Short mmCIF file of C-alpha atoms in Angstrom, two decimals:
data_model
loop_
_atom_site.label_atom_id
_atom_site.label_comp_id
_atom_site.label_asym_id
_atom_site.label_seq_id
_atom_site.Cartn_x
_atom_site.Cartn_y
_atom_site.Cartn_z
CA MET A 1 58.42 0.90 -51.13
CA THR A 2 59.85 -1.06 -48.22
CA LEU A 3 58.05 -4.45 -46.96
CA ILE A 4 56.99 -2.59 -43.83
CA GLU A 5 55.59 0.12 -46.22
CA LEU A 6 53.90 -2.90 -48.41
CA ASP A 7 52.09 -4.61 -45.57
CA ASN A 8 50.99 -1.33 -44.60
CA TYR A 9 49.24 -0.91 -47.92
CA PHE A 10 47.85 -4.50 -47.93
CA ASN A 11 46.27 -3.90 -44.19
CA SER A 12 45.01 -0.38 -45.58
CA PHE A 13 42.01 -2.47 -47.15
CA LEU A 14 42.44 -5.96 -45.84
CA GLN A 15 42.06 -4.76 -42.14
CA LYS A 16 43.41 -7.68 -40.13
CA GLU A 17 42.30 -5.52 -36.92
CA ASN A 18 38.99 -6.74 -37.74
CA PHE A 19 39.30 -10.15 -37.53
CA ALA A 20 40.96 -10.90 -34.17
CA SER A 21 39.40 -14.29 -34.05
CA ASP A 22 41.51 -15.23 -36.88
CA ILE A 23 44.47 -17.72 -35.72
CA SER A 24 46.34 -17.45 -39.17
CA LEU A 25 48.88 -14.71 -38.16
CA ASN A 26 47.86 -12.20 -40.66
CA GLY A 27 50.46 -9.85 -42.09
CA ILE A 28 54.12 -10.18 -42.58
CA GLN A 29 55.04 -13.88 -41.63
CA ILE A 30 58.68 -13.73 -43.14
CA GLN A 31 60.49 -10.23 -43.25
CA ASN A 32 63.29 -10.01 -45.76
CA GLU A 33 66.95 -8.92 -44.55
CA LYS A 34 66.29 -5.23 -44.33
CA PRO A 35 62.50 -5.01 -44.35
CA ASP A 36 62.62 -1.23 -43.97
CA GLU A 37 64.98 -0.40 -46.08
CA LYS A 38 64.88 -2.63 -49.07
CA GLN A 39 63.09 -1.79 -52.01
CA ILE A 40 60.49 -4.08 -53.52
CA LYS A 41 60.65 -4.13 -57.02
CA LYS A 42 58.57 -7.39 -57.65
CA ILE A 43 55.73 -9.31 -55.98
CA ALA A 44 54.45 -12.77 -56.37
CA PHE A 45 51.05 -13.90 -55.48
CA ALA A 46 49.57 -17.42 -55.01
CA VAL A 47 47.04 -19.15 -52.97
CA ASP A 48 49.23 -21.19 -50.81
CA ALA A 49 52.83 -20.50 -49.12
CA CYS A 50 54.62 -23.79 -49.70
CA GLU A 51 58.56 -24.53 -50.85
CA GLU A 52 57.20 -24.76 -54.50
CA THR A 53 55.68 -21.50 -54.45
CA ALA A 54 58.61 -19.89 -52.74
CA VAL A 55 60.95 -21.27 -54.96
CA LEU A 56 59.30 -20.24 -58.29
CA ALA A 57 58.79 -16.72 -56.86
CA SER A 58 62.54 -16.62 -56.08
CA LYS A 59 63.17 -18.10 -59.82
CA ASN A 60 60.92 -15.48 -61.28
CA GLY A 61 62.73 -12.69 -59.16
CA ALA A 62 60.17 -11.65 -56.96
CA ASP A 63 61.07 -10.03 -53.31
CA VAL A 64 57.87 -10.56 -51.95
CA LEU A 65 55.07 -13.75 -51.89
CA PHE A 66 51.64 -12.42 -50.73
CA VAL A 67 49.23 -15.78 -50.18
CA HIS A 68 45.86 -16.60 -48.74
CA HIS A 69 47.09 -19.63 -47.05
CA GLY A 70 50.56 -18.78 -45.00
CA LEU A 71 52.79 -21.14 -42.72
CA PHE A 72 51.41 -20.18 -39.21
CA TRP A 73 48.16 -21.23 -37.89
CA GLY A 74 48.22 -20.21 -34.19
CA HIS A 75 50.01 -22.68 -32.47
CA CYS A 76 53.54 -23.65 -31.68
CA GLN A 77 55.32 -25.74 -34.47
CA THR A 78 59.01 -27.10 -34.82
CA VAL A 79 61.07 -26.15 -37.83
CA THR A 80 61.70 -29.37 -38.92
CA GLY A 81 60.57 -31.62 -41.71
CA SER A 82 57.96 -29.86 -44.09
CA HIS A 83 57.95 -26.63 -42.09
CA TYR A 84 61.68 -26.62 -42.38
CA LYS A 85 61.80 -26.64 -46.18
CA ARG A 86 59.07 -24.10 -46.59
CA ILE A 87 60.79 -21.54 -44.16
CA GLY A 88 64.05 -22.40 -45.51
CA ALA A 89 62.87 -21.61 -48.91
CA PHE A 90 62.04 -18.15 -47.91
CA ILE A 91 65.26 -17.32 -45.96
CA LYS A 92 67.55 -18.70 -48.48
CA ASN A 93 66.34 -16.76 -51.34
CA ASP A 94 65.70 -13.36 -48.96
CA LEU A 95 62.07 -13.84 -50.05
CA ALA A 96 59.40 -11.95 -47.63
CA LEU A 97 56.14 -13.61 -46.82
CA CYS A 98 52.68 -11.57 -46.51
CA ALA A 99 49.72 -13.65 -45.70
CA TYR A 100 45.92 -12.44 -45.35
CA HIS A 101 43.43 -15.41 -44.26
CA ILE A 102 39.90 -14.51 -43.53
CA PRO A 103 40.57 -10.63 -44.16
CA LEU A 104 40.92 -11.96 -47.80
CA ASP A 105 38.00 -14.37 -47.95
CA ALA A 106 35.65 -11.33 -46.36
CA ASN A 107 36.66 -8.41 -48.05
CA ASN A 108 34.52 -6.06 -50.28
CA PRO A 109 35.30 -6.08 -53.12
CA TYR A 110 38.81 -7.66 -53.49
CA GLY A 111 37.86 -10.97 -51.31
CA ASN A 112 37.48 -14.27 -52.78
CA ASN A 113 33.66 -14.26 -52.03
CA TRP A 114 32.75 -10.84 -53.14
CA GLY A 115 35.02 -11.95 -56.14
CA LEU A 116 32.97 -14.81 -56.92
CA ALA A 117 29.82 -12.72 -56.36
CA LYS A 118 30.98 -10.14 -59.16
CA ARG A 119 31.75 -13.12 -61.38
CA ILE A 120 28.38 -14.62 -61.43
CA GLY A 121 26.65 -11.22 -61.33
CA LEU A 122 24.98 -11.46 -58.09
CA GLN A 123 22.74 -8.40 -57.11
CA ASN A 124 21.74 -7.21 -54.09
CA ALA A 125 24.55 -8.82 -52.53
CA GLU A 126 25.03 -8.83 -48.63
CA SER A 127 27.17 -10.56 -45.94
CA PHE A 128 26.36 -14.28 -45.04
CA GLY A 129 27.36 -16.86 -43.07
CA THR A 130 30.31 -16.80 -39.86
CA TRP A 131 33.07 -18.45 -38.62
CA ARG A 132 34.54 -17.88 -34.98
CA GLY A 133 32.10 -14.79 -34.98
CA MET A 134 33.41 -13.39 -38.00
CA VAL A 135 31.20 -12.58 -41.32
CA LEU A 136 32.80 -13.87 -44.34
CA GLY A 137 30.32 -15.13 -47.23
CA VAL A 138 27.96 -13.18 -49.34
CA LYS A 139 24.24 -13.85 -50.59
CA GLY A 140 22.11 -12.19 -53.25
CA GLU A 141 20.15 -12.78 -56.16
CA LEU A 142 21.09 -13.79 -59.93
CA PRO A 143 19.92 -11.46 -62.78
CA GLU A 144 17.92 -14.46 -64.21
CA GLU A 145 17.17 -17.64 -63.23
CA LEU A 146 19.71 -20.22 -64.38
CA SER A 147 20.11 -24.04 -64.20
CA VAL A 148 22.74 -25.33 -61.84
CA ASP A 149 25.15 -26.25 -64.91
CA GLU A 150 24.84 -22.92 -66.46
CA LEU A 151 25.78 -21.16 -63.05
CA ALA A 152 28.59 -23.82 -62.36
CA LYS A 153 30.36 -22.38 -65.99
CA LYS A 154 30.01 -19.02 -64.56
CA VAL A 155 31.56 -19.51 -61.28
CA LEU A 156 35.34 -20.52 -62.14
CA ARG A 157 38.19 -19.30 -64.56
CA PRO A 158 37.41 -20.35 -68.46
CA GLY A 159 38.32 -24.23 -68.77
CA VAL A 160 38.34 -24.97 -65.15
CA ALA A 161 35.79 -27.54 -64.13
CA PRO A 162 34.13 -27.55 -60.75
CA LYS A 163 34.73 -30.49 -58.02
CA ALA A 164 30.99 -31.65 -57.73
CA VAL A 165 27.89 -30.45 -58.76
CA ILE A 166 25.07 -31.61 -56.67
CA LYS A 167 21.62 -31.08 -58.20
CA THR A 168 19.53 -31.73 -55.23
CA GLY A 169 17.30 -28.58 -55.03
CA LYS A 170 15.40 -26.36 -57.59
CA GLY A 171 15.87 -26.79 -61.48
CA LYS A 172 16.12 -23.14 -61.85
CA ILE A 173 18.49 -21.02 -59.26
CA LYS A 174 17.61 -17.57 -58.50
CA THR A 175 19.25 -17.13 -54.64
CA VAL A 176 22.88 -18.19 -53.81
CA GLY A 177 25.21 -18.12 -50.82
CA ILE A 178 28.81 -18.22 -51.20
CA ILE A 179 31.54 -18.96 -49.07
CA SER A 180 34.92 -20.30 -50.74
CA GLY A 181 37.17 -22.95 -49.43
CA GLY A 182 36.48 -25.54 -46.72
CA ALA A 183 33.17 -24.59 -45.88
CA SER A 184 31.19 -27.35 -46.42
CA GLU A 185 29.16 -27.35 -43.06
CA ASP A 186 28.09 -23.97 -43.76
CA VAL A 187 25.33 -25.22 -46.46
CA GLU A 188 23.25 -25.45 -43.17
CA ASP A 189 23.08 -21.43 -43.04
CA ALA A 190 22.24 -21.56 -46.94
CA VAL A 191 19.22 -23.62 -46.29
CA LYS A 192 18.28 -21.42 -43.13
CA GLU A 193 18.42 -18.57 -45.53
CA GLY A 194 16.06 -20.53 -47.85
CA LEU A 195 18.73 -20.10 -50.68
CA ASP A 196 18.38 -22.27 -54.06
CA CYS A 197 22.12 -22.94 -54.35
CA TYR A 198 25.32 -22.72 -52.34
CA ILE A 199 28.67 -22.22 -53.69
CA THR A 200 31.88 -23.31 -51.66
CA GLY A 201 35.22 -25.14 -52.49
CA GLU A 202 34.98 -28.39 -50.81
CA PHE A 203 31.86 -30.00 -50.02
CA ALA A 204 32.11 -33.13 -47.82
CA HIS A 205 30.74 -36.60 -47.78
CA GLU A 206 28.85 -36.18 -44.73
CA GLN A 207 27.12 -33.27 -46.01
CA PHE A 208 25.50 -34.82 -49.20
CA HIS A 209 22.26 -36.07 -47.68
CA PHE A 210 21.70 -32.93 -45.74
CA ALA A 211 21.62 -30.96 -48.99
CA LYS A 212 19.52 -33.55 -50.78
CA GLU A 213 17.00 -33.69 -47.76
CA MET A 214 16.78 -30.08 -47.81
CA GLY A 215 16.33 -29.54 -51.24
CA ILE A 216 19.17 -27.17 -51.82
CA ASN A 217 21.79 -27.33 -55.11
CA VAL A 218 25.78 -27.16 -54.15
CA ILE A 219 28.40 -26.25 -56.53
CA ALA A 220 31.95 -27.20 -55.13
CA GLY A 221 34.22 -25.20 -57.16
CA GLY A 222 37.41 -26.89 -55.66
CA HIS A 223 39.36 -24.89 -52.49
CA TYR A 224 42.70 -23.96 -54.39
CA GLU A 225 40.21 -22.76 -57.37
CA THR A 226 37.72 -20.68 -55.17
CA GLU A 227 40.53 -18.99 -53.55
CA THR A 228 42.54 -17.96 -56.64
CA VAL A 229 40.07 -14.96 -56.64
CA GLY A 230 41.23 -12.88 -54.06
CA VAL A 231 45.12 -12.98 -54.52
CA MET A 232 44.39 -12.07 -58.17
CA GLN A 233 42.30 -9.27 -57.42
CA VAL A 234 44.72 -8.13 -55.02
CA MET A 235 47.43 -8.46 -57.42
CA GLU A 236 45.27 -6.39 -60.02
CA LYS A 237 45.05 -3.70 -57.51
CA VAL A 238 48.57 -3.48 -56.57
CA GLN A 239 49.57 -3.19 -60.19
CA LYS A 240 46.96 -0.30 -60.90
CA GLU A 241 47.66 1.55 -58.03
CA LEU A 242 51.43 0.86 -57.13
CA GLY A 243 52.88 0.18 -60.36
CA ILE A 244 55.26 -2.35 -59.06
CA GLU A 245 55.56 -5.41 -61.52
CA CYS A 246 53.48 -8.55 -60.33
CA ILE A 247 53.44 -12.15 -61.14
CA PHE A 248 50.68 -14.96 -60.16
CA VAL A 249 52.20 -18.23 -59.09
CA GLU A 250 50.19 -21.14 -60.35
CA VAL A 251 50.48 -23.97 -58.22
CA PRO A 252 46.74 -25.99 -58.17
CA THR A 253 46.42 -28.70 -55.80
CA ASN A 254 43.19 -29.81 -58.00
CA LEU A 255 41.30 -30.19 -54.57
#
């Protein structure tokens, strides 16, 4: 399978064409030397495209790095400084880069938010929350009522603690809304929906008193950690369906 064929495979279910308002240039961001000829033998997966993930992917023999956060965000940028180091690491090692941002947040069932919903056992799940007119989150009901602390233990991978658990709502939680990453302000949508708890990655200081005044619980699992979910699920899909060797490159930001 070539890089072109591989990206067509990714897009067959991530469908970047349905997310025209996403400025993050989904799909192939950096090609390899022969994108329509070179056979892909190993794929690395990571949350972020950066110098470190590119170097580690190359050292482990990967031909492609698939990420959630790519290198291009809809504006012109000189290839200097950090941007040069990042791009240089890909080109020097003939490592291709594929990135899927909002398509990977929103995808059902392989995206970050639906993956988190599955992890906590959310039932009657449906779409929730929008960004630039694109629906990307999930809301639903827990099979049984849980305390905030009990729910927090289910959100992340074993041994990983949330960045913040804000107990400013009901003592027992039944309804939950989820938007991964940096979606602090969407707690307002969770309040409008009458949800008991809102799960996101980062939760901003300026939103704390709003949550307290409106009586909603918040679990901030970390921007990085809540967005390991999608790339890992895509990796599992590739291994199962394509049989290509895959590795996950763990470079946590602890944020």
